[in-house]
Coordinates of C-alpha atoms and ligand atoms in Angstrom, one line a residue:
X1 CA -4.2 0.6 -20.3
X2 CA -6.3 0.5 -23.2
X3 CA -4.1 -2.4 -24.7
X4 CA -4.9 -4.5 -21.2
X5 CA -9.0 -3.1 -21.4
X6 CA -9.2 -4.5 -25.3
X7 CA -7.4 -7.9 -24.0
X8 CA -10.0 -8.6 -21.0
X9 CA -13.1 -7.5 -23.3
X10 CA -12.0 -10.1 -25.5
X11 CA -11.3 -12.9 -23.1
X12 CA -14.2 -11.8 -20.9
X13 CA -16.2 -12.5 -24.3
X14 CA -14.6 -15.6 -25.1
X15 CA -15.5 -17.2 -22.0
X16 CA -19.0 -16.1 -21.2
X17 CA -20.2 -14.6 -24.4
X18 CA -21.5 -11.1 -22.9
X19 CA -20.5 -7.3 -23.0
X20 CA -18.3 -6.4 -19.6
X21 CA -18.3 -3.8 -17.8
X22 CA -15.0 -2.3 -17.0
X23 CA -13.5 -1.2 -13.7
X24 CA -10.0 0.2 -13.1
X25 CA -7.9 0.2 -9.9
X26 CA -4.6 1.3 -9.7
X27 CA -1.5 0.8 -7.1
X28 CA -0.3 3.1 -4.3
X29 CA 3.1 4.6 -3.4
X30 CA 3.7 6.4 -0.3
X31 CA 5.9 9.1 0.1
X32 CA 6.6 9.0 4.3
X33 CA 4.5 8.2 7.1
X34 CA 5.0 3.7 7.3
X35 CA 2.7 1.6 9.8
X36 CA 1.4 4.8 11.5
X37 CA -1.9 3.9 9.7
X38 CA -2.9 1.8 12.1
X39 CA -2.3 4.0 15.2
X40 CA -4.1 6.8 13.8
X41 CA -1.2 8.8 12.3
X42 CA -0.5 10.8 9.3
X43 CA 0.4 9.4 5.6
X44 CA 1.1 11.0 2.7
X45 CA 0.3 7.9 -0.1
X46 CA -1.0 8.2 -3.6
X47 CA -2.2 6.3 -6.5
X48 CA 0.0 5.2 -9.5
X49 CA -0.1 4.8 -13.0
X50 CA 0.2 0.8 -12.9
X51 CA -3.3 -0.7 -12.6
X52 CA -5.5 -4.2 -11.9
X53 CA -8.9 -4.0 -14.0
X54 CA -11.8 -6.1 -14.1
X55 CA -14.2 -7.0 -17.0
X56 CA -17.7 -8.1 -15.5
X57 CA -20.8 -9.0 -16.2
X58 CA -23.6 -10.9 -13.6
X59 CA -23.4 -14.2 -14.0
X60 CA -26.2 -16.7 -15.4
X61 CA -25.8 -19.3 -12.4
X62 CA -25.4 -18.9 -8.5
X63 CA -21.7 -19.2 -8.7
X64 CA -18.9 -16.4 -9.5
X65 CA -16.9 -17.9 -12.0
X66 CA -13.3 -15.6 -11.9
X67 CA -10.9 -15.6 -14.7
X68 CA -7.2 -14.4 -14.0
X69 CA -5.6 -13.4 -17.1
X70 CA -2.2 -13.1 -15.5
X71 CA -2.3 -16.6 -14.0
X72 CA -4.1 -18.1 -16.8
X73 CA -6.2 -19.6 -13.9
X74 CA -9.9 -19.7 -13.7
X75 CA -11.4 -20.3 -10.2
X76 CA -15.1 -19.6 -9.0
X77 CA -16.9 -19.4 -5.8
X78 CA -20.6 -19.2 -4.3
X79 CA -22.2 -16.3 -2.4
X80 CA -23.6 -18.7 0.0
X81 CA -20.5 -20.6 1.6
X82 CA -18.2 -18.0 1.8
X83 CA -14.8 -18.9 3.8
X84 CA -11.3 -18.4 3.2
X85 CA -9.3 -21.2 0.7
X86 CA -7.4 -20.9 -2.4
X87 CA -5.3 -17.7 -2.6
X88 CA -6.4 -14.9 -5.1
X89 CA -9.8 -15.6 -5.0
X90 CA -10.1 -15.2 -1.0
X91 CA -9.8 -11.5 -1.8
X92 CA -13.2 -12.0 -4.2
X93 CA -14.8 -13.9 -1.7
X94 CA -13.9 -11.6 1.4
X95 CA -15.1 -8.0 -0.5
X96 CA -18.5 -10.5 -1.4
X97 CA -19.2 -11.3 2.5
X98 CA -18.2 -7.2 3.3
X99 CA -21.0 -6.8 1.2
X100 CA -23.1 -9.3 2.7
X101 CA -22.2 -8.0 6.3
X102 CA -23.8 -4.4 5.3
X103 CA -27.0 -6.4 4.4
X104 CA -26.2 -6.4 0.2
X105 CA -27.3 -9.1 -1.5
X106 CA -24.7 -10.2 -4.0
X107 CA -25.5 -11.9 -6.9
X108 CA -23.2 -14.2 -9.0
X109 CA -20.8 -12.5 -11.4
X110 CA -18.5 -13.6 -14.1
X111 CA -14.9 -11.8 -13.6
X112 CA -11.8 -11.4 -15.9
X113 CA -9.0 -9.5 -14.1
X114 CA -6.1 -8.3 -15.6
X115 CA -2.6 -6.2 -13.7
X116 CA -0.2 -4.1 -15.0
X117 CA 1.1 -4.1 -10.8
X118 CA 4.3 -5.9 -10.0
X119 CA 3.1 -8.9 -7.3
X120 CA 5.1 -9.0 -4.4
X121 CA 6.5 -5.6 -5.1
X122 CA 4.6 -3.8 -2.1
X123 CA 2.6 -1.7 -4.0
X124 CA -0.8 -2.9 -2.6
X125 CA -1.9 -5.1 -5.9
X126 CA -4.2 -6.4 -3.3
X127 CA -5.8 -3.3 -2.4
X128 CA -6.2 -2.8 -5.8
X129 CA -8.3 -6.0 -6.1
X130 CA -10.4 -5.4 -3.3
X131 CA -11.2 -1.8 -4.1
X132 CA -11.5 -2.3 -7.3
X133 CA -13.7 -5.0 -7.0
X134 CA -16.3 -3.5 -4.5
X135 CA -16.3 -0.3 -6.7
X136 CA -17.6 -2.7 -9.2
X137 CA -20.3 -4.6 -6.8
X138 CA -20.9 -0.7 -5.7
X139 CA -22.3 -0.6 -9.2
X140 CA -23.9 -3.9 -9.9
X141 CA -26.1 -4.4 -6.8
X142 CA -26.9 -0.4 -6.9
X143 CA -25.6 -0.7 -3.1
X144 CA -25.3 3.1 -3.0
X145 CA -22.2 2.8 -0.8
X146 CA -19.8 5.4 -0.2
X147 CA -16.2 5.2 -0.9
X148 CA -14.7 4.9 2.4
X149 CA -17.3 2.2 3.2
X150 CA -15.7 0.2 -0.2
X151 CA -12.3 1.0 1.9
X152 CA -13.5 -0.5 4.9
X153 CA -15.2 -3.3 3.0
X154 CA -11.7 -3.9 1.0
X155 CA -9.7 -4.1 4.3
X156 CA -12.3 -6.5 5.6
X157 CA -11.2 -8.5 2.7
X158 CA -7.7 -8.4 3.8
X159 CA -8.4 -8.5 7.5
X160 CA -11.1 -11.7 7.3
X161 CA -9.6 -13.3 4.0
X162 CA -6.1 -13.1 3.8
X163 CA -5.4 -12.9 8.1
X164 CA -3.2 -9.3 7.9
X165 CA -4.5 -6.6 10.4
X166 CA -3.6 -3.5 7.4
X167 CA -4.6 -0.3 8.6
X168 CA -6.6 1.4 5.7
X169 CA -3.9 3.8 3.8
X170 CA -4.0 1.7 0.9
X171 CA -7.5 1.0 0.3
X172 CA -7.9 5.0 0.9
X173 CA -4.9 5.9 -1.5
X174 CA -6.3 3.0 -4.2
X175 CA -9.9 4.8 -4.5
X176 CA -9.2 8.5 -3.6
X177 CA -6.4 9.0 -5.4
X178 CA -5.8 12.3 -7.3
X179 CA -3.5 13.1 -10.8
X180 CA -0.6 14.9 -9.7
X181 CA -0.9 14.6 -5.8
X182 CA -0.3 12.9 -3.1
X183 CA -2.9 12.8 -0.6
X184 CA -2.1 13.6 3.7
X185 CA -4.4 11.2 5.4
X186 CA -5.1 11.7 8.9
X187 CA -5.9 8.4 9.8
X188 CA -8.0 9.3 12.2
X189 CA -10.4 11.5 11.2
X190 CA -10.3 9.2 7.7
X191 CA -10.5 12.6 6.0
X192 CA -7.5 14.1 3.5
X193 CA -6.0 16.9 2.1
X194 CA -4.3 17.2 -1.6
X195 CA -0.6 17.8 -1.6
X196 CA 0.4 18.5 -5.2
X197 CA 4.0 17.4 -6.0
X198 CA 5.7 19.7 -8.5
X199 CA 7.8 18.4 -11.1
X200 CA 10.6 19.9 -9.2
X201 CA 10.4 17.5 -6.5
X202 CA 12.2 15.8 -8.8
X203 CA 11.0 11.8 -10.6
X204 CA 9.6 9.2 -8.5
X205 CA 11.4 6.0 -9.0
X206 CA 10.7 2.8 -7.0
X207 CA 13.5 0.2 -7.1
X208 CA 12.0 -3.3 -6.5
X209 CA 14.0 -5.6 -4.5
X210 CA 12.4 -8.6 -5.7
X211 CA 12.9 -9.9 -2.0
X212 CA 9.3 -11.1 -0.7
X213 CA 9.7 -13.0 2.7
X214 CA 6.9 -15.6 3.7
X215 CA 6.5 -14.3 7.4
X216 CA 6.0 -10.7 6.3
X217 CA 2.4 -11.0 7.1
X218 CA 2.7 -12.8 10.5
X219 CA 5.8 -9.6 11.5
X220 CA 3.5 -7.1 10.2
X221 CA 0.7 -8.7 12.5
X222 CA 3.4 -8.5 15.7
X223 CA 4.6 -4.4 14.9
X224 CA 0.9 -3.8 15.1
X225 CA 0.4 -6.0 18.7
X226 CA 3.7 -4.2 19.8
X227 CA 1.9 -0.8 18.7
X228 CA -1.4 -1.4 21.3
X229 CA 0.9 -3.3 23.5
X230 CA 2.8 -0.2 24.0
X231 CA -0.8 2.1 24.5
X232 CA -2.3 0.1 26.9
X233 CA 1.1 0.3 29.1
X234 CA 1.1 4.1 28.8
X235 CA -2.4 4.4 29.6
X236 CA -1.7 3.3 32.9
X237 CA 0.1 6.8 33.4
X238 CA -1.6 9.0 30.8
X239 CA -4.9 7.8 30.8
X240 CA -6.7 10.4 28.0
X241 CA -4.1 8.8 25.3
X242 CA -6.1 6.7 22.4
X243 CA -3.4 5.9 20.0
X244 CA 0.2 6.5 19.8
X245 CA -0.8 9.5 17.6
X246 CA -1.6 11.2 21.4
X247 CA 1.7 10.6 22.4
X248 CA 4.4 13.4 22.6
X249 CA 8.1 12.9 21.8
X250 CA 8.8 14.4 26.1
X251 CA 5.6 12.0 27.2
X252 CA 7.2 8.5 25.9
X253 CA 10.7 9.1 27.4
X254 CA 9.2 10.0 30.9
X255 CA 7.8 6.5 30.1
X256 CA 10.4 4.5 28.6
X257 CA 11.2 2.3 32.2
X258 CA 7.8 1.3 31.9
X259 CA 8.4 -0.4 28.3
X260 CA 9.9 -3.4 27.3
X261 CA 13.1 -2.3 25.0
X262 CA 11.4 -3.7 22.3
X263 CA 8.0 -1.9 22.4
X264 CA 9.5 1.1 23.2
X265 CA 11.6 1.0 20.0
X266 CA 8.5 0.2 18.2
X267 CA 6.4 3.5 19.8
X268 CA 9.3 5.9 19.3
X269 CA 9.6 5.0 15.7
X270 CA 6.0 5.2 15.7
X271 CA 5.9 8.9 17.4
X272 CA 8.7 10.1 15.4
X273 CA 7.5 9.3 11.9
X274 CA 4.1 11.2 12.1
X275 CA 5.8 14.1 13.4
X276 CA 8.1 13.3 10.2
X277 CA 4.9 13.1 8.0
X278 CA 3.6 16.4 8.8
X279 CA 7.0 18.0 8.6
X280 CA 7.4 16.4 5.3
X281 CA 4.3 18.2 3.5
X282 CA 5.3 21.3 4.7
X283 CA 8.4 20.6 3.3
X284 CA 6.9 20.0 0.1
X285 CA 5.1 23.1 0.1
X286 CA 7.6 25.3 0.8
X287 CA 9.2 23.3 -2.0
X288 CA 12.4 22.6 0.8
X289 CA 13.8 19.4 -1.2
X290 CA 16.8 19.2 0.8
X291 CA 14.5 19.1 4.3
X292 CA 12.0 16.2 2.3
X293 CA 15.2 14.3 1.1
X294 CA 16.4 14.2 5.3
X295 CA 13.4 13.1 6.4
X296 CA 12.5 10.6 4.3
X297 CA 16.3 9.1 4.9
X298 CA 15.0 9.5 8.2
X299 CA 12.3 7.4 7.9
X300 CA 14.1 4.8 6.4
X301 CA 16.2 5.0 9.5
X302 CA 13.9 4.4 12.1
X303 CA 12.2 1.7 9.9
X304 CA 15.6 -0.3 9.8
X305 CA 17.2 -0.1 13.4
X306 CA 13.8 1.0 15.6
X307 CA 10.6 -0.6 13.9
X308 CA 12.7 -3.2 12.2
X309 CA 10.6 -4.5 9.1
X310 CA 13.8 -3.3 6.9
X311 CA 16.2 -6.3 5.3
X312 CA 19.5 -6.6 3.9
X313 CA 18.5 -5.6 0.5
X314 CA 16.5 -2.6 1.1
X315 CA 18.8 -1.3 3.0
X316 CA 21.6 -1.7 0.2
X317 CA 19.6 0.3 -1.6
X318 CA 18.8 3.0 0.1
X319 CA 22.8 3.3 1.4
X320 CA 23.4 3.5 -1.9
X321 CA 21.1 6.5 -3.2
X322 CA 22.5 8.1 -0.1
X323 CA 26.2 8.4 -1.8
X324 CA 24.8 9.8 -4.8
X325 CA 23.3 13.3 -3.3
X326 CA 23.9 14.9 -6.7
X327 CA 20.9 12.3 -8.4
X328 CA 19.0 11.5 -5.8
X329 CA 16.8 13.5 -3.0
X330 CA 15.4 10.9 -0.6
X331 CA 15.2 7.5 -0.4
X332 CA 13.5 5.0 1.9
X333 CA 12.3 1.4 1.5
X334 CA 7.7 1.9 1.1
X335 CA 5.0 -0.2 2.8
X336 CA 5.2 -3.3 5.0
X337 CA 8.8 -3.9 4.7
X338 CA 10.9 -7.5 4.7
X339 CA 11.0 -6.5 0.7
X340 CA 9.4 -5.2 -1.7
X341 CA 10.3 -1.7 -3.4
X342 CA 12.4 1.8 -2.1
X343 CA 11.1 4.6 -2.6
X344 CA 13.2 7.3 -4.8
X345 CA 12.9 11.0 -5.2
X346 CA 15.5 11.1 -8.0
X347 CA 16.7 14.9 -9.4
X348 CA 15.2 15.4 -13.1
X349 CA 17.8 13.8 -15.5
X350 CA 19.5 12.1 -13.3
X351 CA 17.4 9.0 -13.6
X352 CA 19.2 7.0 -15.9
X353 CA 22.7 7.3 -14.0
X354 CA 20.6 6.3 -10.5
X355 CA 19.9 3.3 -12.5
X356 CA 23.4 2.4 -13.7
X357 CA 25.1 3.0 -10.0
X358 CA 21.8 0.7 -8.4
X359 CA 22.2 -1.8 -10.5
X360 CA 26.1 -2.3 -10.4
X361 CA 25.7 -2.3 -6.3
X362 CA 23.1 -4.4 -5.8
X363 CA 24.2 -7.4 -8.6
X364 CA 28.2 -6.9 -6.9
X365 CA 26.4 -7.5 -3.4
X366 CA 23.2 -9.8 -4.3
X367 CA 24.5 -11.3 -7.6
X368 CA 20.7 -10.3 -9.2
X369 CA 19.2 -7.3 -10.7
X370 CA 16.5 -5.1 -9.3
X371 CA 13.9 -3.7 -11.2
X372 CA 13.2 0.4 -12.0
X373 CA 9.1 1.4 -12.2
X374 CA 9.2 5.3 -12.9
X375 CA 5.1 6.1 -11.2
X376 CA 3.3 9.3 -12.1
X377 CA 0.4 10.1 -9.3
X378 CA -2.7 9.0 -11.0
X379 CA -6.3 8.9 -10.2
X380 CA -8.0 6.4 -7.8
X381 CA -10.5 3.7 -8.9
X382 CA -12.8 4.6 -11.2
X383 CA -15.2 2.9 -14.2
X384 CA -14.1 3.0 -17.5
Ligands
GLA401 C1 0.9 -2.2 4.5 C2 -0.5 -2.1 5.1 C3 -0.8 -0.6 5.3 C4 0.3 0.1 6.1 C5 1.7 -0.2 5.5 C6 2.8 0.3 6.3 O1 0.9 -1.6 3.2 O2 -1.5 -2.6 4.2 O3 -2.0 -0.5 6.0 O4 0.3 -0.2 7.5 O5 1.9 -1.6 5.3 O6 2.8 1.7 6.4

């Protein structure tokens, strides 16, 4: 962290001879509770110890000149004709007109970013960029903006900019984050509560695939339509529901005939995973690692066969942990799916044999190595 801080400083100084500022974002996990964001469920993310931070200064000229230190790529952009192009710096440009929607004046800045978060690995590197980001503007223009507005601005950035409908989990989990917990959002009320997980809950490993599949964003688009799909059929017979967060377990079977197969799979993962969410932090705090370890298996489950955003690899994986009860608690692949990283709860000292077994499975089966990130819970976006 400080290593990346001193190496942006210096480039940041090297290019437009001024002092920086520095801003700090970090990645999210999340533990249980996948795409029930968006239909106003529970999920229990947090922020990680990996991090995307930003060296700034306003800049001298009416354009943003933005320098990425991982790319070695340098791009810039004006305040006035914002619209979506090149690919990193859409995510500038879209936080910029956020701003600009809420009636803030932005004024040119000079950016050097810098990541310690695996791209491509699902664990929201472009949250971190958009929060990040408008924590920073939050500063510069003196906007006075609260932080659930700069969550709502970031997914405006993602919504506007990059064309995928995210609910707001990560945004929330990338500037609310807390050391040492993980939060339970109720993603409708956009309000949380702290769930501390003990060191007993065992180490949290993520196991990146290193799959990424081009349509992810386009099938993360159609679970979503399938979602309201599925709500506006269902109003037609109970007509105070809102969400698929109103919808009981008893109240979508009396229903099913009413759905196509498909959107029905799609609700009853739906309804069954934020009842697992909530039976999940209890579980936690009745420190029940044998219940947490079932339903986050669970999850994965219903992810693979019912919601279907799972793949091949993924799926290895987490078959795998699952014949290896004596290391590992739960495991379940995290985020948006078609790649990206499982999830581990992995019993204390039993890390580096979970390790040895993944890795021998998945090369015999995939002839390539995944890669091991142990996260602690960190804090969310902050100033340095
Ligand atoms: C992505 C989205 C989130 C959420 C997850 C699935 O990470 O950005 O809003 O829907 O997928 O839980």
């Amino acid at each position: 962290m400080q290593e990346l801080a001193e190496r942006l400083t210096r480039e940041f100084r090297s290019r437009f001879h001024d002092d920086p500022l520095l801003f700090s974002a970090p990645g999210r996990i999340n533990l249980i509770g996948e795409h029930v964001d968006y239909n106003d469920g529970f999920v229990l993310p947090g922020a990680i110890d990996k991090q995307m931070m930003f060296a700034l200064a306003p800049g001298r000229s009416d354009v943003s000149q933005v320098y990425s230190l991982d790319m070695a790529e340098g791009l810039e952009f004006s305040a006035n004709t914002l619209s979506p192009g090149h690919h990193w710096i859409n995510y500038f440009m879209g936080v910029v007109a956020g701003f600009q929607e809420r009636g803030v004046a932005v004024p040119a800045v000079n950016i050097v970013f810098g990541s310690s978060i695996p791209t491509g690995a699902g664990l929201s590197s472009s949250a971190a960029l958009c929060c990040g980001f408008a924590l920073a503007l939050n500063q510069l223009t003196n906007a006075g903006l609260a932080k659930i507005d700069l969550a709502y601005i970031a997914q405006y950035s993602e919504h506007r900019f990059a064309g995928v409908m995210c609910g707001l989990m990560d945004q929330y989990a990338v500037l609310f984050g807390e050391t040492g917990s993980l939060l339970l959002l109720d993603c409708r009320s956009m309000t949380h509560t702290e769930v501390a997980l003990p060191p007993a809950a065992g180490t949290l490993m993520l196991v990146d695939s290193k799959v990424k599949h081009s349509l992810a964003s386009s099938a993360y688009n159609n679970r979503r339509d399938a979602c309201m799909e599925g709500v506006d059929v269902l109003r037609r017979t109970l007509p105070s529901i809102q969400s698929l967060r109103d919808v009981t377990p008893v109240q979508l079977e009396e229903n099913k005939s009413k759905l196509s197969d498909e959107v029905y799979k799609r609700c009853r993962f739906v309804v069954a995973e934020i009842g697992r969410t909530k039976a999940a932090c209890k579980a936690i705090q009745s420190q029940n690692w044998e219940m947490l370890g079932k339903l986050i298996y669970a999850s994965h489950e219903g992810l693979s066969k019912e919601f279907q955003v799972s793949c091949d690899e993924l799926d290895l994986l987490v078959r795998v942990a699952g014949q290896h009860p004596e290391c590992v608690i739960g495991s379940r692949m995290m985020g948006g799916g078609f790649g990206g990283c499982t999830i581990n709860l992995v019993r204390t000292g039993q890390e580096k044999s979970f390790q040895e077994f993944i890795s021998k499975e998945y090369f015999t089966s995939f002839n390539t190595m995944p890669a091991f990130y142990s996260v602690k819970l960190s804090q969310g976006a902050h100033k340095i």
